[in-house]
Structures are given as structure tokens and as C-alpha cells.
């Protein structure tokens, strides 16, 4: 299959890689750029483990082709540094094994940007796009709410 060289904007950097037309963005991020924060799970859009941000919105990177990301701002969990939602996940113990956590955090990071006044309904709707097999969703919701209310996490 023909390969193509493309330039992507990822985590504030310009990165040039060679991909096949059929390569997903998840594959390119992990295999070509060494960004292993986005996790492969279902690979069909159900679990959310591969969630990243594209132009400020959550995107399941298993559902997007790498070539579709040209000209867009891509952010992975590696591009976040000590953000309020990352601190809140730690303070609220919002994970156990951690496999789903990068995807949840990227989803929640977008949620907080797009809906700074999110109510319970919006929070529940957004969290439905990600699946966690081993911890309680209550702690994840609490983490989001602690940032929304600008409370100290744990309070
Ligand atoms: S791996 Fe992308 S949604 Fe599950
Ligand atoms: S913390 Fe294990 S799958 Fe979510």
C-alpha cells in the first residue's frame, strides 16, 4: 500500500512521519511518534481508551486516520502537564489499573474547556464515551466536579 509523508502538529510540536493511507491516528501516535499514552482497547470506538484532543475536542484516535489530522492541533496525555484535572484524578483516587485513565483525562480536559459550567447531565453524557473496568465512576465524576467548582480536590 502506498505510503505518504505528512506533517502533524502534536503537543505543540511539528512532527513529520510517513504513514499508509489506512493508518489510524492511534497507530501513528504510538508506533511512529512513540506517544503511548493513548491506549488501544476495543479499536472500534466503544471504550475511549484511545481518546486524545483534536482542535480542543475529544477524539477517539482509533476512529481517525492519521492523514485526517493534517492541519489540526493534536494533544495527547503527554501534552498535558500538571493540569487541574490531572491533579484532581490523583487527589480523588479516580483510577486503579490506570489503563483507561489517559483517555478519561483527555475527555475530561475537553469537557472542562468546552463546558466550564457543566451540570450533572453534561458530565454524565461526556463520561459515557469512556469505559473503566476497575474503578468507580463516582471518583471520576468527583474529580471533574472538584475542578469545575474550583474546590480543592478531596474536599
Ligand atoms: S480503542 Fe478507541 S475507542 Fe476503544
Ligand atoms: S482504572 Fe482500570 S480500566 Fe479504568
PDB file of C-alpha atoms and ligand atoms in Angstrom:
ATOM      1  CA  UNK A   1       0.000   0.000   0.000  1.00  0.00           C
ATOM      2  CA  UNK A   2       1.310   3.461  -0.867  1.00  0.00           C
ATOM      3  CA  UNK A   3       2.908   5.497   1.886  1.00  0.00           C
ATOM      4  CA  UNK A   4       2.713   9.231   2.307  1.00  0.00           C
ATOM      5  CA  UNK A   5       4.793  11.703   4.296  1.00  0.00           C
ATOM      6  CA  UNK A   6       2.678  14.034   6.394  1.00  0.00           C
ATOM      7  CA  UNK A   7       3.317  16.791   8.906  1.00  0.00           C
ATOM      8  CA  UNK A   8       1.334  16.806  12.122  1.00  0.00           C
ATOM      9  CA  UNK A   9       1.065  19.280  14.994  1.00  0.00           C
ATOM     10  CA  UNK A  10       1.224  17.192  18.136  1.00  0.00           C
ATOM     11  CA  UNK A  11       1.607  18.512  21.677  1.00  0.00           C
ATOM     12  CA  UNK A  12       2.833  21.855  20.356  1.00  0.00           C
ATOM     13  CA  UNK A  13       5.486  20.339  18.108  1.00  0.00           C
ATOM     14  CA  UNK A  14       5.675  19.881  14.356  1.00  0.00           C
ATOM     15  CA  UNK A  15       6.301  16.212  13.564  1.00  0.00           C
ATOM     16  CA  UNK A  16       6.849  14.657  10.144  1.00  0.00           C
ATOM     17  CA  UNK A  17       6.076  10.985   9.658  1.00  0.00           C
ATOM     18  CA  UNK A  18       5.431   8.513   6.873  1.00  0.00           C
ATOM     19  CA  UNK A  19       2.141   6.662   7.060  1.00  0.00           C
ATOM     20  CA  UNK A  20      -0.070   4.457   4.949  1.00  0.00           C
ATOM     21  CA  UNK A  21      -3.428   5.851   3.894  1.00  0.00           C
ATOM     22  CA  UNK A  22      -5.151   3.344   6.144  1.00  0.00           C
ATOM     23  CA  UNK A  23      -3.100   4.034   9.299  1.00  0.00           C
ATOM     24  CA  UNK A  24      -5.184   5.280  12.189  1.00  0.00           C
ATOM     25  CA  UNK A  25      -4.055   8.256  14.194  1.00  0.00           C
ATOM     26  CA  UNK A  26      -3.771   5.932  17.211  1.00  0.00           C
ATOM     27  CA  UNK A  27      -1.356   3.719  15.301  1.00  0.00           C
ATOM     28  CA  UNK A  28       0.685   6.707  14.122  1.00  0.00           C
ATOM     29  CA  UNK A  29       0.874   8.337  17.556  1.00  0.00           C
ATOM     30  CA  UNK A  30       2.013   5.153  19.239  1.00  0.00           C
ATOM     31  CA  UNK A  31       4.025   3.476  16.512  1.00  0.00           C
ATOM     32  CA  UNK A  32       5.539   6.450  14.682  1.00  0.00           C
ATOM     33  CA  UNK A  33       5.791   9.116  17.364  1.00  0.00           C
ATOM     34  CA  UNK A  34       6.325   6.993  20.470  1.00  0.00           C
ATOM     35  CA  UNK A  35       3.351   8.556  22.232  1.00  0.00           C
ATOM     36  CA  UNK A  36       1.963   5.561  24.075  1.00  0.00           C
ATOM     37  CA  UNK A  37      -0.410   7.486  26.351  1.00  0.00           C
ATOM     38  CA  UNK A  38      -3.379   6.864  24.023  1.00  0.00           C
ATOM     39  CA  UNK A  39      -4.222   3.213  24.649  1.00  0.00           C
ATOM     40  CA  UNK A  40      -5.539   0.615  22.221  1.00  0.00           C
ATOM     41  CA  UNK A  41      -8.634  -1.046  23.614  1.00  0.00           C
ATOM     42  CA  UNK A  42     -11.607  -2.022  21.508  1.00  0.00           C
ATOM     43  CA  UNK A  43     -10.285  -0.325  18.355  1.00  0.00           C
ATOM     44  CA  UNK A  44     -13.863   0.338  17.252  1.00  0.00           C
ATOM     45  CA  UNK A  45     -14.854   3.490  19.107  1.00  0.00           C
ATOM     46  CA  UNK A  46     -16.531   1.971  22.143  1.00  0.00           C
ATOM     47  CA  UNK A  47     -14.086   2.128  25.055  1.00  0.00           C
ATOM     48  CA  UNK A  48     -12.481   5.578  24.851  1.00  0.00           C
ATOM     49  CA  UNK A  49      -9.048   4.352  25.971  1.00  0.00           C
ATOM     50  CA  UNK A  50      -7.504   5.954  22.877  1.00  0.00           C
ATOM     51  CA  UNK A  51      -9.078   9.402  23.450  1.00  0.00           C
ATOM     52  CA  UNK A  52      -6.970  12.437  22.554  1.00  0.00           C
ATOM     53  CA  UNK A  53      -7.883  16.061  21.836  1.00  0.00           C
ATOM     54  CA  UNK A  54      -8.153  17.387  18.282  1.00  0.00           C
ATOM     55  CA  UNK A  55      -8.709  21.125  17.952  1.00  0.00           C
ATOM     56  CA  UNK A  56      -9.873  21.142  21.571  1.00  0.00           C
ATOM     57  CA  UNK A  57     -12.430  18.337  21.264  1.00  0.00           C
ATOM     58  CA  UNK A  58     -12.136  14.742  22.422  1.00  0.00           C
ATOM     59  CA  UNK A  59     -11.466  12.310  19.609  1.00  0.00           C
ATOM     60  CA  UNK A  60     -11.165   8.550  19.673  1.00  0.00           C
ATOM     61  CA  UNK A  61      -7.905   8.198  17.825  1.00  0.00           C
ATOM     62  CA  UNK A  62      -8.749   4.650  16.686  1.00  0.00           C
ATOM     63  CA  UNK A  63     -11.543   6.166  14.584  1.00  0.00           C
ATOM     64  CA  UNK A  64      -9.479   8.856  12.852  1.00  0.00           C
ATOM     65  CA  UNK A  65      -6.957   8.329  10.099  1.00  0.00           C
ATOM     66  CA  UNK A  66      -3.524   9.844  10.583  1.00  0.00           C
ATOM     67  CA  UNK A  67      -3.880  11.725   7.274  1.00  0.00           C
ATOM     68  CA  UNK A  68      -7.075  13.354   8.579  1.00  0.00           C
ATOM     69  CA  UNK A  69      -5.082  15.019  11.362  1.00  0.00           C
ATOM     70  CA  UNK A  70      -3.056  17.186   8.979  1.00  0.00           C
ATOM     71  CA  UNK A  71      -3.687  20.858   9.773  1.00  0.00           C
ATOM     72  CA  UNK A  72      -5.245  20.130  13.166  1.00  0.00           C
ATOM     73  CA  UNK A  73      -3.921  20.623  16.690  1.00  0.00           C
ATOM     74  CA  UNK A  74      -3.477  17.228  18.284  1.00  0.00           C
ATOM     75  CA  UNK A  75      -2.897  16.862  22.020  1.00  0.00           C
ATOM     76  CA  UNK A  76      -2.240  13.588  23.792  1.00  0.00           C
ATOM     77  CA  UNK A  77      -1.908  12.951  27.511  1.00  0.00           C
ATOM     78  CA  UNK A  78       1.831  13.554  27.090  1.00  0.00           C
ATOM     79  CA  UNK A  79       0.977  17.155  26.158  1.00  0.00           C
ATOM     80  CA  UNK A  80      -0.714  17.886  29.486  1.00  0.00           C
ATOM     81  CA  UNK A  81       1.495  18.940  32.355  1.00  0.00           C
ATOM     82  CA  UNK A  82       0.131  19.129  35.878  1.00  0.00           C
ATOM     83  CA  UNK A  83      -3.290  20.364  34.782  1.00  0.00           C
ATOM     84  CA  UNK A  84      -6.090  20.724  37.356  1.00  0.00           C
ATOM     85  CA  UNK A  85      -7.856  17.603  36.063  1.00  0.00           C
ATOM     86  CA  UNK A  86      -4.680  15.510  36.335  1.00  0.00           C
ATOM     87  CA  UNK A  87      -4.198  16.660  39.936  1.00  0.00           C
ATOM     88  CA  UNK A  88      -7.884  16.004  40.669  1.00  0.00           C
ATOM     89  CA  UNK A  89      -7.662  12.402  39.396  1.00  0.00           C
ATOM     90  CA  UNK A  90      -4.796  11.780  41.798  1.00  0.00           C
ATOM     91  CA  UNK A  91      -6.428  13.513  44.738  1.00  0.00           C
ATOM     92  CA  UNK A  92      -9.760  11.750  44.217  1.00  0.00           C
ATOM     93  CA  UNK A  93      -8.173   8.309  43.554  1.00  0.00           C
ATOM     94  CA  UNK A  94     -10.056   8.205  40.257  1.00  0.00           C
ATOM     95  CA  UNK A  95      -8.223   5.176  38.850  1.00  0.00           C
ATOM     96  CA  UNK A  96      -6.992   1.715  39.745  1.00  0.00           C
ATOM     97  CA  UNK A  97      -5.044  -0.092  36.990  1.00  0.00           C
ATOM     98  CA  UNK A  98      -4.814   3.174  35.039  1.00  0.00           C
ATOM     99  CA  UNK A  99      -5.297   1.751  31.558  1.00  0.00           C
ATOM    100  CA  UNK A 100      -8.364   3.879  30.864  1.00  0.00           C
ATOM    101  CA  UNK A 101      -7.017   6.944  32.672  1.00  0.00           C
ATOM    102  CA  UNK A 102      -5.279   8.849  29.836  1.00  0.00           C
ATOM    103  CA  UNK A 103      -8.448   8.608  27.754  1.00  0.00           C
ATOM    104  CA  UNK A 104     -10.662   9.721  30.622  1.00  0.00           C
ATOM    105  CA  UNK A 105      -8.380  12.633  31.446  1.00  0.00           C
ATOM    106  CA  UNK A 106      -8.302  13.828  27.824  1.00  0.00           C
ATOM    107  CA  UNK A 107     -12.091  13.601  27.663  1.00  0.00           C
ATOM    108  CA  UNK A 108     -12.488  15.467  30.951  1.00  0.00           C
ATOM    109  CA  UNK A 109      -9.901  18.061  29.907  1.00  0.00           C
ATOM    110  CA  UNK A 110     -12.006  18.855  26.823  1.00  0.00           C
ATOM    111  CA  UNK A 111     -15.192  18.824  28.860  1.00  0.00           C
ATOM    112  CA  UNK A 112     -13.801  21.435  31.233  1.00  0.00           C
ATOM    113  CA  UNK A 113     -12.713  23.619  28.310  1.00  0.00           C
ATOM    114  CA  UNK A 114     -15.934  23.296  26.308  1.00  0.00           C
ATOM    115  CA  UNK A 115     -18.337  23.406  29.264  1.00  0.00           C
ATOM    116  CA  UNK A 116     -16.795  25.384  32.120  1.00  0.00           C
ATOM    117  CA  UNK A 117     -20.256  25.475  33.743  1.00  0.00           C
ATOM    118  CA  UNK A 118     -21.120  21.814  33.094  1.00  0.00           C
ATOM    119  CA  UNK A 119     -24.007  20.437  35.124  1.00  0.00           C
ATOM    120  CA  UNK A 120     -24.522  16.813  36.211  1.00  0.00           C
ATOM    121  CA  UNK A 121     -26.309  15.921  32.967  1.00  0.00           C
ATOM    122  CA  UNK A 122     -23.473  17.176  30.766  1.00  0.00           C
ATOM    123  CA  UNK A 123     -20.837  15.485  32.915  1.00  0.00           C
ATOM    124  CA  UNK A 124     -22.675  12.144  32.762  1.00  0.00           C
ATOM    125  CA  UNK A 125     -23.181  12.458  28.999  1.00  0.00           C
ATOM    126  CA  UNK A 126     -19.495  13.124  28.379  1.00  0.00           C
ATOM    127  CA  UNK A 127     -18.293  10.358  30.678  1.00  0.00           C
ATOM    128  CA  UNK A 128     -20.479   7.846  28.832  1.00  0.00           C
ATOM    129  CA  UNK A 129     -17.968   7.827  25.986  1.00  0.00           C
ATOM    130  CA  UNK A 130     -15.294   6.154  28.127  1.00  0.00           C
ATOM    131  CA  UNK A 131     -15.314   2.782  29.839  1.00  0.00           C
ATOM    132  CA  UNK A 132     -13.474   1.837  33.019  1.00  0.00           C
ATOM    133  CA  UNK A 133     -13.421  -1.789  34.050  1.00  0.00           C
ATOM    134  CA  UNK A 134     -11.986  -1.498  37.512  1.00  0.00           C
ATOM    135  CA  UNK A 135     -12.706   1.692  39.383  1.00  0.00           C
ATOM    136  CA  UNK A 136     -15.827   3.582  40.308  1.00  0.00           C
ATOM    137  CA  UNK A 137     -17.165   6.292  38.058  1.00  0.00           C
ATOM    138  CA  UNK A 138     -18.081   8.217  41.205  1.00  0.00           C
ATOM    139  CA  UNK A 139     -14.457   9.194  41.828  1.00  0.00           C
ATOM    140  CA  UNK A 140     -14.057  10.253  38.209  1.00  0.00           C
ATOM    141  CA  UNK A 141     -17.147  12.445  38.466  1.00  0.00           C
ATOM    142  CA  UNK A 142     -15.877  13.862  41.732  1.00  0.00           C
ATOM    143  CA  UNK A 143     -12.575  14.736  40.084  1.00  0.00           C
ATOM    144  CA  UNK A 144     -14.366  16.648  37.310  1.00  0.00           C
ATOM    145  CA  UNK A 145     -16.624  18.430  39.778  1.00  0.00           C
ATOM    146  CA  UNK A 146     -13.745  19.408  42.033  1.00  0.00           C
ATOM    147  CA  UNK A 147     -12.185  21.280  39.121  1.00  0.00           C
ATOM    148  CA  UNK A 148     -15.490  22.806  37.995  1.00  0.00           C
ATOM    149  CA  UNK A 149     -16.206  24.112  41.472  1.00  0.00           C
ATOM    150  CA  UNK A 150     -12.588  25.131  41.892  1.00  0.00           C
ATOM    151  CA  UNK A 151     -12.653  23.231  45.154  1.00  0.00           C
ATOM    152  CA  UNK A 152      -9.523  21.708  46.486  1.00  0.00           C
ATOM    153  CA  UNK A 153      -9.591  18.085  45.256  1.00  0.00           C
ATOM    154  CA  UNK A 154     -10.521  15.766  48.089  1.00  0.00           C
ATOM    155  CA  UNK A 155     -12.833  18.348  49.594  1.00  0.00           C
TER     156      UNK A 155
HETATM  157  S1  LIG B   1      -9.588   1.814  21.319  1.00  0.00           S
HETATM  158 FE1  LIG B   1     -10.539   3.572  20.512  1.00  0.00          FE
HETATM  159  S2  LIG B   1     -12.477   3.637  21.444  1.00  0.00           S
HETATM  160 FE2  LIG B   1     -11.612   1.772  22.156  1.00  0.00          FE
HETATM  161  S1  LIG B   2      -8.686   2.143  36.133  1.00  0.00           S
HETATM  162 FE1  LIG B   2      -8.533   0.147  35.263  1.00  0.00          FE
HETATM  163  S2  LIG B   2      -9.771   0.253  33.476  1.00  0.00           S
HETATM  164 FE2  LIG B   2     -10.096   2.135  34.460  1.00  0.00          FE
END
